[in-house]
PDB file of C-alpha atoms in Angstrom:
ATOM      1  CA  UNK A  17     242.525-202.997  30.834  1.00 78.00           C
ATOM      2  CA  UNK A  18     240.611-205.808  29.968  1.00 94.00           C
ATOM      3  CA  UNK A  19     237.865-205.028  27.968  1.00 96.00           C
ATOM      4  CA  UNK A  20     235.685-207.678  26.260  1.00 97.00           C
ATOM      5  CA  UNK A  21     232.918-205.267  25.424  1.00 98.00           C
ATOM      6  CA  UNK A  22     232.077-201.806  24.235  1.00 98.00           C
ATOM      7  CA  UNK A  23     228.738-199.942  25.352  1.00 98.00           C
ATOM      8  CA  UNK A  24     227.711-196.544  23.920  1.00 98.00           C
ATOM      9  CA  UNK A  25     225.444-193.286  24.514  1.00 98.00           C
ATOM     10  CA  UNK A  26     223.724-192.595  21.535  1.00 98.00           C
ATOM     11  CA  UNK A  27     222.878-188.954  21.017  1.00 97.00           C
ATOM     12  CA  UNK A  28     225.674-186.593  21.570  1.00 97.00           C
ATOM     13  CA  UNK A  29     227.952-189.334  21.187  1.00 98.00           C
ATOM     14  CA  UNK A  30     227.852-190.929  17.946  1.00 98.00           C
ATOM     15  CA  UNK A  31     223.845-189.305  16.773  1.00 98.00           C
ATOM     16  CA  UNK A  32     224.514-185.669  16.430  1.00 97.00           C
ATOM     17  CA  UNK A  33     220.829-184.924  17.105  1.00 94.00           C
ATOM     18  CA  UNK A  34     218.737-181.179  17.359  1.00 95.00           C
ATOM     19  CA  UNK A  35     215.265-180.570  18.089  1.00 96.00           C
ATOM     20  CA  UNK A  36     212.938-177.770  18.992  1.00 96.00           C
ATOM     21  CA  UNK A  37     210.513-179.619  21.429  1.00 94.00           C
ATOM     22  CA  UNK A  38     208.829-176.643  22.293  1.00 94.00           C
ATOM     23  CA  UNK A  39     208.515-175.406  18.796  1.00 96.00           C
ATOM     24  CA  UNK A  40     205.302-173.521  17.517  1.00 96.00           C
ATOM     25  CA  UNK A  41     205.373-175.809  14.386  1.00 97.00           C
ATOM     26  CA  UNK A  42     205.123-178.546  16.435  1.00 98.00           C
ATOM     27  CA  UNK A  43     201.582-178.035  18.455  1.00 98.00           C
ATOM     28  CA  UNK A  44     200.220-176.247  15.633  1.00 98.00           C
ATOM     29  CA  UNK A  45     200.548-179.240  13.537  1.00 98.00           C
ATOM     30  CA  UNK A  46     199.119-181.494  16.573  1.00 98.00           C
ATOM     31  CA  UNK A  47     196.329-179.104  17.375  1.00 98.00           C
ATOM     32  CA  UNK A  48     195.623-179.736  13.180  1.00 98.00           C
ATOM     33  CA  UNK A  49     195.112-183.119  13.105  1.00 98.00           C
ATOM     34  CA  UNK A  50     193.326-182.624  16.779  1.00 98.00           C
ATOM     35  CA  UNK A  51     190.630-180.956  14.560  1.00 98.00           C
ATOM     36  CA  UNK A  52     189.988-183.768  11.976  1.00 98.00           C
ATOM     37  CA  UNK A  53     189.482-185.897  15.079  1.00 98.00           C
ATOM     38  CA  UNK A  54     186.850-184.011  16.518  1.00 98.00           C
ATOM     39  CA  UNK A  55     188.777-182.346  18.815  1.00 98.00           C
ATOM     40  CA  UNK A  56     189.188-178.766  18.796  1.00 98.00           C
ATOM     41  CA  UNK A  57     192.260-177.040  21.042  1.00 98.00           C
ATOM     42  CA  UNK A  58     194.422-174.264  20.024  1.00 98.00           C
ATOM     43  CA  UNK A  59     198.401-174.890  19.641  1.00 97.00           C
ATOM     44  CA  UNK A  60     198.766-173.098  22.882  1.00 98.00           C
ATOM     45  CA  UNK A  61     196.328-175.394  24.659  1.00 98.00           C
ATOM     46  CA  UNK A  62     197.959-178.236  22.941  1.00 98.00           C
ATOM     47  CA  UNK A  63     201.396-177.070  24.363  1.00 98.00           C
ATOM     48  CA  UNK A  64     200.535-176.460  28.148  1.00 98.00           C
ATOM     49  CA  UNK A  65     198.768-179.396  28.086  1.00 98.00           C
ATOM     50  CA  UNK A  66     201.809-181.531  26.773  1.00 98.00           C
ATOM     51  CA  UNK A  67     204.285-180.189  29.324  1.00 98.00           C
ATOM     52  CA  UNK A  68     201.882-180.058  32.397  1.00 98.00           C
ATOM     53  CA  UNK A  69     201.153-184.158  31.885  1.00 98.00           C
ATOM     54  CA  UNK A  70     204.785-185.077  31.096  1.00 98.00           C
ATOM     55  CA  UNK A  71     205.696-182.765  34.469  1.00 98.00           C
ATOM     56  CA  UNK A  72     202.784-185.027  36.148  1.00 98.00           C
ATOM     57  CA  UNK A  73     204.209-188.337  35.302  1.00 98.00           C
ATOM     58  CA  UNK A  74     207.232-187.477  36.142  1.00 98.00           C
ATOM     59  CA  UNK A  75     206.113-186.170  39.454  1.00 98.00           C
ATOM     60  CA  UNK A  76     203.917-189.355  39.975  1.00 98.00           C
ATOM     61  CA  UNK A  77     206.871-191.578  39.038  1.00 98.00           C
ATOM     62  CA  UNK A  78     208.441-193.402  42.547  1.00 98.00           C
ATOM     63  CA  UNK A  79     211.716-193.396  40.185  1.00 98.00           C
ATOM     64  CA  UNK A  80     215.204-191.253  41.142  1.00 97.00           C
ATOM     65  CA  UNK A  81     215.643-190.079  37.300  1.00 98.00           C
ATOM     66  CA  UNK A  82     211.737-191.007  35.988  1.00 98.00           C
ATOM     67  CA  UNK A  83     211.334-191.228  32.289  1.00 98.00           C
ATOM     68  CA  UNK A  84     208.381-190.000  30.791  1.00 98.00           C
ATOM     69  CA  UNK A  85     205.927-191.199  27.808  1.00 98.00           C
ATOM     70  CA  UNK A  86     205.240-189.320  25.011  1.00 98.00           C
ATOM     71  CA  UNK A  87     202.189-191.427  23.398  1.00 98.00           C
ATOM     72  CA  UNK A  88     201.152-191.574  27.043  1.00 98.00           C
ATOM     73  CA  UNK A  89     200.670-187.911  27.270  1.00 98.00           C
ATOM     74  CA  UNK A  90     199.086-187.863  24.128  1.00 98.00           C
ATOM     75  CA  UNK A  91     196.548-190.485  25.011  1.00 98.00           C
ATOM     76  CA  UNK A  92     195.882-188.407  28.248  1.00 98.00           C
ATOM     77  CA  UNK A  93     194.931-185.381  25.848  1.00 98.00           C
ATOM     78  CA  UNK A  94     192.864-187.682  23.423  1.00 98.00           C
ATOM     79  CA  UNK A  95     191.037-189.437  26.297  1.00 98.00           C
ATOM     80  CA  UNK A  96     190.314-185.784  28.335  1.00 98.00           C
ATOM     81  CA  UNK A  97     188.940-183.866  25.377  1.00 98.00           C
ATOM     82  CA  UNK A  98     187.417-186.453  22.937  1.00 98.00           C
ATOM     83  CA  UNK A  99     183.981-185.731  21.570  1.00 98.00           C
ATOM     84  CA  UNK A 100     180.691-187.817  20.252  1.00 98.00           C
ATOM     85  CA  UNK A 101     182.531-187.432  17.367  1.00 98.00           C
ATOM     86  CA  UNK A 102     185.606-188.798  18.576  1.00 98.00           C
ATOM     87  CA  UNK A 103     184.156-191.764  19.906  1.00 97.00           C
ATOM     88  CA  UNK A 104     182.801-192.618  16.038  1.00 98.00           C
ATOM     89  CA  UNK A 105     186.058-193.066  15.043  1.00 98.00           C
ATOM     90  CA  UNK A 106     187.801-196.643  14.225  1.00 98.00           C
ATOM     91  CA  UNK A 107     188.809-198.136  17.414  1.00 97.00           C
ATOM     92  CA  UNK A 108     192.035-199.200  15.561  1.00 98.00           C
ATOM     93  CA  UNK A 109     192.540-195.381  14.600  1.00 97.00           C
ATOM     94  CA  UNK A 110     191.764-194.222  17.964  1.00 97.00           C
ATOM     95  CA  UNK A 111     194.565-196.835  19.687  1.00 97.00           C
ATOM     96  CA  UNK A 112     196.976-195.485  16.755  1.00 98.00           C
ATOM     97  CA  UNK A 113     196.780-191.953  17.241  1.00 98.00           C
ATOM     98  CA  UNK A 114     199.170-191.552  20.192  1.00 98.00           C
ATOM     99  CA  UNK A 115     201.803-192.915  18.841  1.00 98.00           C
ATOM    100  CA  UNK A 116     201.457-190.914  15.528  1.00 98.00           C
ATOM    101  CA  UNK A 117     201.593-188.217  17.084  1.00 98.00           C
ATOM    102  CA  UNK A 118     204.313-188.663  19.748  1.00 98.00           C
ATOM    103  CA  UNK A 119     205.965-189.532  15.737  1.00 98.00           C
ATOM    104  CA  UNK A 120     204.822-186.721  14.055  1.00 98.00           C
ATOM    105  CA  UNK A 121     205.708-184.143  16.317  1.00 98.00           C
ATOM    106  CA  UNK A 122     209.219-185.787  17.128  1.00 98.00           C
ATOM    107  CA  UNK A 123     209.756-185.704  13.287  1.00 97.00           C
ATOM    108  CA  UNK A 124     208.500-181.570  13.014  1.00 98.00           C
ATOM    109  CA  UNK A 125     210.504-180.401  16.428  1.00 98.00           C
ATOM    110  CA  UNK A 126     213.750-182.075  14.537  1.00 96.00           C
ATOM    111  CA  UNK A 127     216.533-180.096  12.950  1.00 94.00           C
ATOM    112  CA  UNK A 128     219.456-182.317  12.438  1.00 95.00           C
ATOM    113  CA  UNK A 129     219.786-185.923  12.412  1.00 97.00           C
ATOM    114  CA  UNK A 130     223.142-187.798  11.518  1.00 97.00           C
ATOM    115  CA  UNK A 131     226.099-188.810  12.864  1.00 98.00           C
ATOM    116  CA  UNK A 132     229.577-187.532  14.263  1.00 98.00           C
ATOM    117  CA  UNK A 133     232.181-187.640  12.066  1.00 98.00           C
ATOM    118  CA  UNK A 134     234.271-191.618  12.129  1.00 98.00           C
ATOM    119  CA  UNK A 135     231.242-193.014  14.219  1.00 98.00           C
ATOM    120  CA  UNK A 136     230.740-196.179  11.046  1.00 98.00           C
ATOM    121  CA  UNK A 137     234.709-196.316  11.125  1.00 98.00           C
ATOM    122  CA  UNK A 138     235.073-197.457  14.776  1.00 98.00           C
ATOM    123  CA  UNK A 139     231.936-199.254  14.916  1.00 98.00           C
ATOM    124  CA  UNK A 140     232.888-201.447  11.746  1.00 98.00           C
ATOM    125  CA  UNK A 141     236.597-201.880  13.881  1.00 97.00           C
ATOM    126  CA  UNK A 142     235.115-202.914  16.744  1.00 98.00           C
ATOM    127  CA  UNK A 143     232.030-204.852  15.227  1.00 96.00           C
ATOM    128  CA  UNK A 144     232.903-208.690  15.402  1.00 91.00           C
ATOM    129  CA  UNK A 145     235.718-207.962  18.025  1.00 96.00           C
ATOM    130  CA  UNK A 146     233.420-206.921  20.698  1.00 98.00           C
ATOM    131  CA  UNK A 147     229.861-207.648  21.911  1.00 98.00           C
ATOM    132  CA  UNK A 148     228.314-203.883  21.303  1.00 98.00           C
ATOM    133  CA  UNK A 149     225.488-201.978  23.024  1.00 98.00           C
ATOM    134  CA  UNK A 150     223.676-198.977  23.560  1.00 98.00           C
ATOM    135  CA  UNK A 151     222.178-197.520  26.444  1.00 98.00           C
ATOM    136  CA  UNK A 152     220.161-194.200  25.493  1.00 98.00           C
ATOM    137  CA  UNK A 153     217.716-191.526  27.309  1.00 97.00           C
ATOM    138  CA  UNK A 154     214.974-191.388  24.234  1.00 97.00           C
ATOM    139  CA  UNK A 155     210.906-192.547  24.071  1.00 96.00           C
ATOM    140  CA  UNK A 156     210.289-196.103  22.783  1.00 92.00           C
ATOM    141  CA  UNK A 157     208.169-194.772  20.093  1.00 94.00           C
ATOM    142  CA  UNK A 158     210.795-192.599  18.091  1.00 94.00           C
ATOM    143  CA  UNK A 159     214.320-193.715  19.235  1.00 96.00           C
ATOM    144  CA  UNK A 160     214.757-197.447  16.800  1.00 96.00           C
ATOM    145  CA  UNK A 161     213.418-195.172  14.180  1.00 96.00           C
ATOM    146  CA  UNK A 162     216.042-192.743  14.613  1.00 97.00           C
ATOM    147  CA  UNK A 163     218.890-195.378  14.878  1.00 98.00           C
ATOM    148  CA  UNK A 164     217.678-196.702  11.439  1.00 97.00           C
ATOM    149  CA  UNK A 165     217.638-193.806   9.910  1.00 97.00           C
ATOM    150  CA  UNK A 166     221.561-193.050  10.641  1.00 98.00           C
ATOM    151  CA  UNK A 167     222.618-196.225  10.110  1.00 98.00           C
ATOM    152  CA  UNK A 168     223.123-197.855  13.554  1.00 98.00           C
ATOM    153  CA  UNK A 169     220.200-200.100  13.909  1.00 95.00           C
ATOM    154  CA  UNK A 170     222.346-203.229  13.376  1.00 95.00           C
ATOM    155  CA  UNK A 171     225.527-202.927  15.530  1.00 98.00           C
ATOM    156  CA  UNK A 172     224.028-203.164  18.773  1.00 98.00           C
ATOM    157  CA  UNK A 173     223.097-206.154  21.089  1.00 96.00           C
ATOM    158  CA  UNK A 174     221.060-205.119  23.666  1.00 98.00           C
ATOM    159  CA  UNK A 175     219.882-201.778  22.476  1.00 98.00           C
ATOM    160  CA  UNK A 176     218.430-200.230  26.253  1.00 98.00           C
ATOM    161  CA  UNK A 177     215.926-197.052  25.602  1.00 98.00           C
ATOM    162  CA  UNK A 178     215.353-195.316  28.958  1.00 98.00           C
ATOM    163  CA  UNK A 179     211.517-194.993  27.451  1.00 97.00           C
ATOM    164  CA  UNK A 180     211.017-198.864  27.870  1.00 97.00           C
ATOM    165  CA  UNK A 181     211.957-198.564  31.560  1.00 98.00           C
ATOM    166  CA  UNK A 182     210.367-195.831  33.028  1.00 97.00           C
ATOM    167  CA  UNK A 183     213.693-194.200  34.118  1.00 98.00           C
ATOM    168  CA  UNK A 184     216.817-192.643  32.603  1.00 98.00           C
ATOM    169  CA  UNK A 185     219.997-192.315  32.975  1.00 98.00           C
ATOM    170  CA  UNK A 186     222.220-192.260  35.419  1.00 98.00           C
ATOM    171  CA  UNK A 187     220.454-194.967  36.988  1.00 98.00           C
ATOM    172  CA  UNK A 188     222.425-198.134  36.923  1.00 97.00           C
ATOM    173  CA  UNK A 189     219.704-200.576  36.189  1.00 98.00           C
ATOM    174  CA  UNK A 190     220.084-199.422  32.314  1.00 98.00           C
ATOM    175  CA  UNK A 191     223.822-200.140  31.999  1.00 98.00           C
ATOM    176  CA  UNK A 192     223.274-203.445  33.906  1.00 98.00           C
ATOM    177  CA  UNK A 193     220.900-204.283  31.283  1.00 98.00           C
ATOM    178  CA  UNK A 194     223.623-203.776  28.680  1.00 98.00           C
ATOM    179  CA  UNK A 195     226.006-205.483  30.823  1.00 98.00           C
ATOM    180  CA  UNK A 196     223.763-208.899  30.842  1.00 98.00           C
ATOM    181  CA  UNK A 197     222.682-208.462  26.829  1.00 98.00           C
ATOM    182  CA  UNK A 198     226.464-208.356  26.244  1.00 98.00           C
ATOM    183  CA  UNK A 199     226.730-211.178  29.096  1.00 98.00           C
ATOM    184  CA  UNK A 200     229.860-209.743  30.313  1.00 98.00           C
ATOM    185  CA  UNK A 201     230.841-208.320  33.250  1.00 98.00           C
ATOM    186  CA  UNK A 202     231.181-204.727  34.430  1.00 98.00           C
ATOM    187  CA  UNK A 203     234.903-204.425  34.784  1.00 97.00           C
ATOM    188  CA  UNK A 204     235.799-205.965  31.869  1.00 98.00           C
ATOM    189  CA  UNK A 205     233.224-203.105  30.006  1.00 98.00           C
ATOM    190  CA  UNK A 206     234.075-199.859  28.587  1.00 98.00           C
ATOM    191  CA  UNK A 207     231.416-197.214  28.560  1.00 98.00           C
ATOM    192  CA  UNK A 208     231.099-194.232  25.959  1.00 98.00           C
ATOM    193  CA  UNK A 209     229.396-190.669  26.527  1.00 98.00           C
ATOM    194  CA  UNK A 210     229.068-187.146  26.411  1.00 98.00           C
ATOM    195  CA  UNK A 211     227.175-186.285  29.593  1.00 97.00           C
ATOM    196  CA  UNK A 212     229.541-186.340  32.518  1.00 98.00           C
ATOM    197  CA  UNK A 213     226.164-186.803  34.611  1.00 98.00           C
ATOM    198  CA  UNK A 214     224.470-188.844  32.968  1.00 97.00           C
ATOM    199  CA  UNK A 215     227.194-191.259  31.269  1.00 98.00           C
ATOM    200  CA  UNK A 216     230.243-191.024  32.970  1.00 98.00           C
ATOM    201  CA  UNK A 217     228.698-190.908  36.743  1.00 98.00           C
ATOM    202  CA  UNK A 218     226.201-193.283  36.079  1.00 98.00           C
ATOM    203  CA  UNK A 219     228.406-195.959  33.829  1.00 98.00           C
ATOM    204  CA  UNK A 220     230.726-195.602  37.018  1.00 97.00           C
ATOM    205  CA  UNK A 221     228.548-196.440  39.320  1.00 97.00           C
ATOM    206  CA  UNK A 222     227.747-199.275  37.325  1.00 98.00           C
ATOM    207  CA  UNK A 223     231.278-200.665  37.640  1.00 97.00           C
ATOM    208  CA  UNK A 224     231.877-199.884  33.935  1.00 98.00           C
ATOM    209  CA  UNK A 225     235.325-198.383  32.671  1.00 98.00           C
ATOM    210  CA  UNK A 226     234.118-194.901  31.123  1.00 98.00           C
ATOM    211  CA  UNK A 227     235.240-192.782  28.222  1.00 98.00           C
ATOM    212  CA  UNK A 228     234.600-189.021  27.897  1.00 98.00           C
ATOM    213  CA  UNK A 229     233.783-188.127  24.440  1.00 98.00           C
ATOM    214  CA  UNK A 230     233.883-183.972  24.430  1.00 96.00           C
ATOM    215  CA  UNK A 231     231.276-183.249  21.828  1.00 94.00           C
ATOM    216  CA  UNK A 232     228.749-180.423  21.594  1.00 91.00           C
ATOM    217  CA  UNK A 233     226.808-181.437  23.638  1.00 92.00           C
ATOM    218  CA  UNK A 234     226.399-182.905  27.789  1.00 90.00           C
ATOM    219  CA  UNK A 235     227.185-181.508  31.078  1.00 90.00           C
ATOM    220  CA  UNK A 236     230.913-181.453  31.042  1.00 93.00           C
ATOM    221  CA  UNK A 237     231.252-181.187  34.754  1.00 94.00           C
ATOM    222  CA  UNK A 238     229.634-183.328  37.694  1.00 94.00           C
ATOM    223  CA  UNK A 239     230.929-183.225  41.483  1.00 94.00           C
ATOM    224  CA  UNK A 240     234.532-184.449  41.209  1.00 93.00           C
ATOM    225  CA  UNK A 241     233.789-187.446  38.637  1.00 95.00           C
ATOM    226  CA  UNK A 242     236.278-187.828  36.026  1.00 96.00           C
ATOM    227  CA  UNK A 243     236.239-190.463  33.408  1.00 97.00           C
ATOM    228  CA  UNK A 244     239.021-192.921  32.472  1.00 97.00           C
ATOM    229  CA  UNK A 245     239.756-191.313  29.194  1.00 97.00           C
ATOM    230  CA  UNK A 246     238.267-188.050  27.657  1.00 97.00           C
ATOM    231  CA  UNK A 247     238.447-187.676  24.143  1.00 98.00           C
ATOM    232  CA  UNK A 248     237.083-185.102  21.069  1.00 97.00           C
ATOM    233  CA  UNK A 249     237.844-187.734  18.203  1.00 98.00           C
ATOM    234  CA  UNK A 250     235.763-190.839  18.053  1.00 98.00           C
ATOM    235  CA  UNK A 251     239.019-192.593  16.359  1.00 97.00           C
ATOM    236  CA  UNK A 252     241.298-192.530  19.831  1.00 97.00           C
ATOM    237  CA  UNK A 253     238.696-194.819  21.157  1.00 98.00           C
ATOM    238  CA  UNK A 254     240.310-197.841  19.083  1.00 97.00           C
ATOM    239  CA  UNK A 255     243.541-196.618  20.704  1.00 95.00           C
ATOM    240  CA  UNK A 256     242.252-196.812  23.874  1.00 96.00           C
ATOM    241  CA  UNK A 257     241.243-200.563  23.673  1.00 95.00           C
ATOM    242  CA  UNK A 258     244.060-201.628  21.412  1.00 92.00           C
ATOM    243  CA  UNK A 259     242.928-201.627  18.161  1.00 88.00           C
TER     244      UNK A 259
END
């Protein structure tokens, strides 16, 4: 092979990442801070509500794989049940609140956060020989945040968030966009994942070279695709490619 760039899925690949979404800690602590904003909905109310308005935008989305927006819905809740008292608030408070909560809850609903074990190990071997990227299903508001806080922030060039497209993987477009950040082009790119969906089928599609990482996590199966390489330690990558 010959690869002149590496792009990566982030969680279930090198993030080892475990949230609740549906958690009662989560909409009772939304429903909470509802209250101080005038707006009074029990954590149930909060929860239907959530799910029914990400189901809508999905179902309103013209996209394959649509992406949803998780300050979006939580505008859509603001906006339908505000009160006179609402409306007194700062307008700079009231354009805030979305995204605090799309970050607050994401925070609450999470039980792990870190990484798989030799993920800064191959990163640091490949950093400087390779153009790296990342090409992730997350929301905008939460997933930057989440790379900074284990550590990965600074390896990649592009970093592609399905939540700043509208659409998620498998859809092509994404790992295109990686393709032209790394300016490189698909055959001569190696793609890393967990989901055999998701990753492997769509990075294929793509034109991309693929690698199977068998963690914890992902669909292990889809149709007859089968990666390039499959592998359970993160460290056979940099055998792969030559390092």
């Amino acid at each position: 092979m010959d690869i002149r760039a590496v792009a990566f899925d982030a969680n279930g690949t090198l993030v080892r990442m475990l949230t609740e979404d549906g958690a009662d800690d989560v909409f009772r602590a939304a429903a909470h801070f509802l209250t101080y904003q005038g707006i009074d909905l029990r954590r149930e109310e909060v929860r239907d509500l959530y799910f029914r308005i990400m189901s809508e935008q999905q179902h309103a989305s013209p996209e394959e794989h649509p992406e949803f927006d998780a300050a979006g819905i939580w505008r859509s809740i603001i906006n339908a049940h505000k009160t006179a008292f609402t409306r007194t608030l700062p307008r700079a408070k009231l354009n805030h609140m979305p995204l605090f909560l799309a970050e607050m809850c994401r925070g609450i609903s999470r039980h792990r956060l870190g990484l798989y074990p030799h993920v800064l190990e191959v990163l640091d071997a490949l950093r400087g020989r390779y153009p790296l990227a990342l090409v992730t299903d997350a929301q905008s508001t939460y997933a930057r945040g989440e790379l900074h806080r284990v550590g990965l922030l600074g390896y990649f060039d592009p970093i592609v968030v399905s939540g700043d497209h509208g659409y998620r993987k498998p859809d092509r477009r994404l790992f295109q966009f990686a393709l032209d950040g790394m300016a490189v082009a698909a055959e001569n790119a190696l793609y890393v994942g967990n989901d055999m969906h998701r990753d492997i089928a769509g990075a294929r599609e793509a034109g991309l070279k693929t690698v199977m990482f068998d963690s914890d996590q992902g669909n292990k199966a889809y149709m007859d695709c089968v990666p390039d390489y499959t592998i359970t330690d993160l460290r056979d990558l940099l055998n792969i490619i030559g390092i």
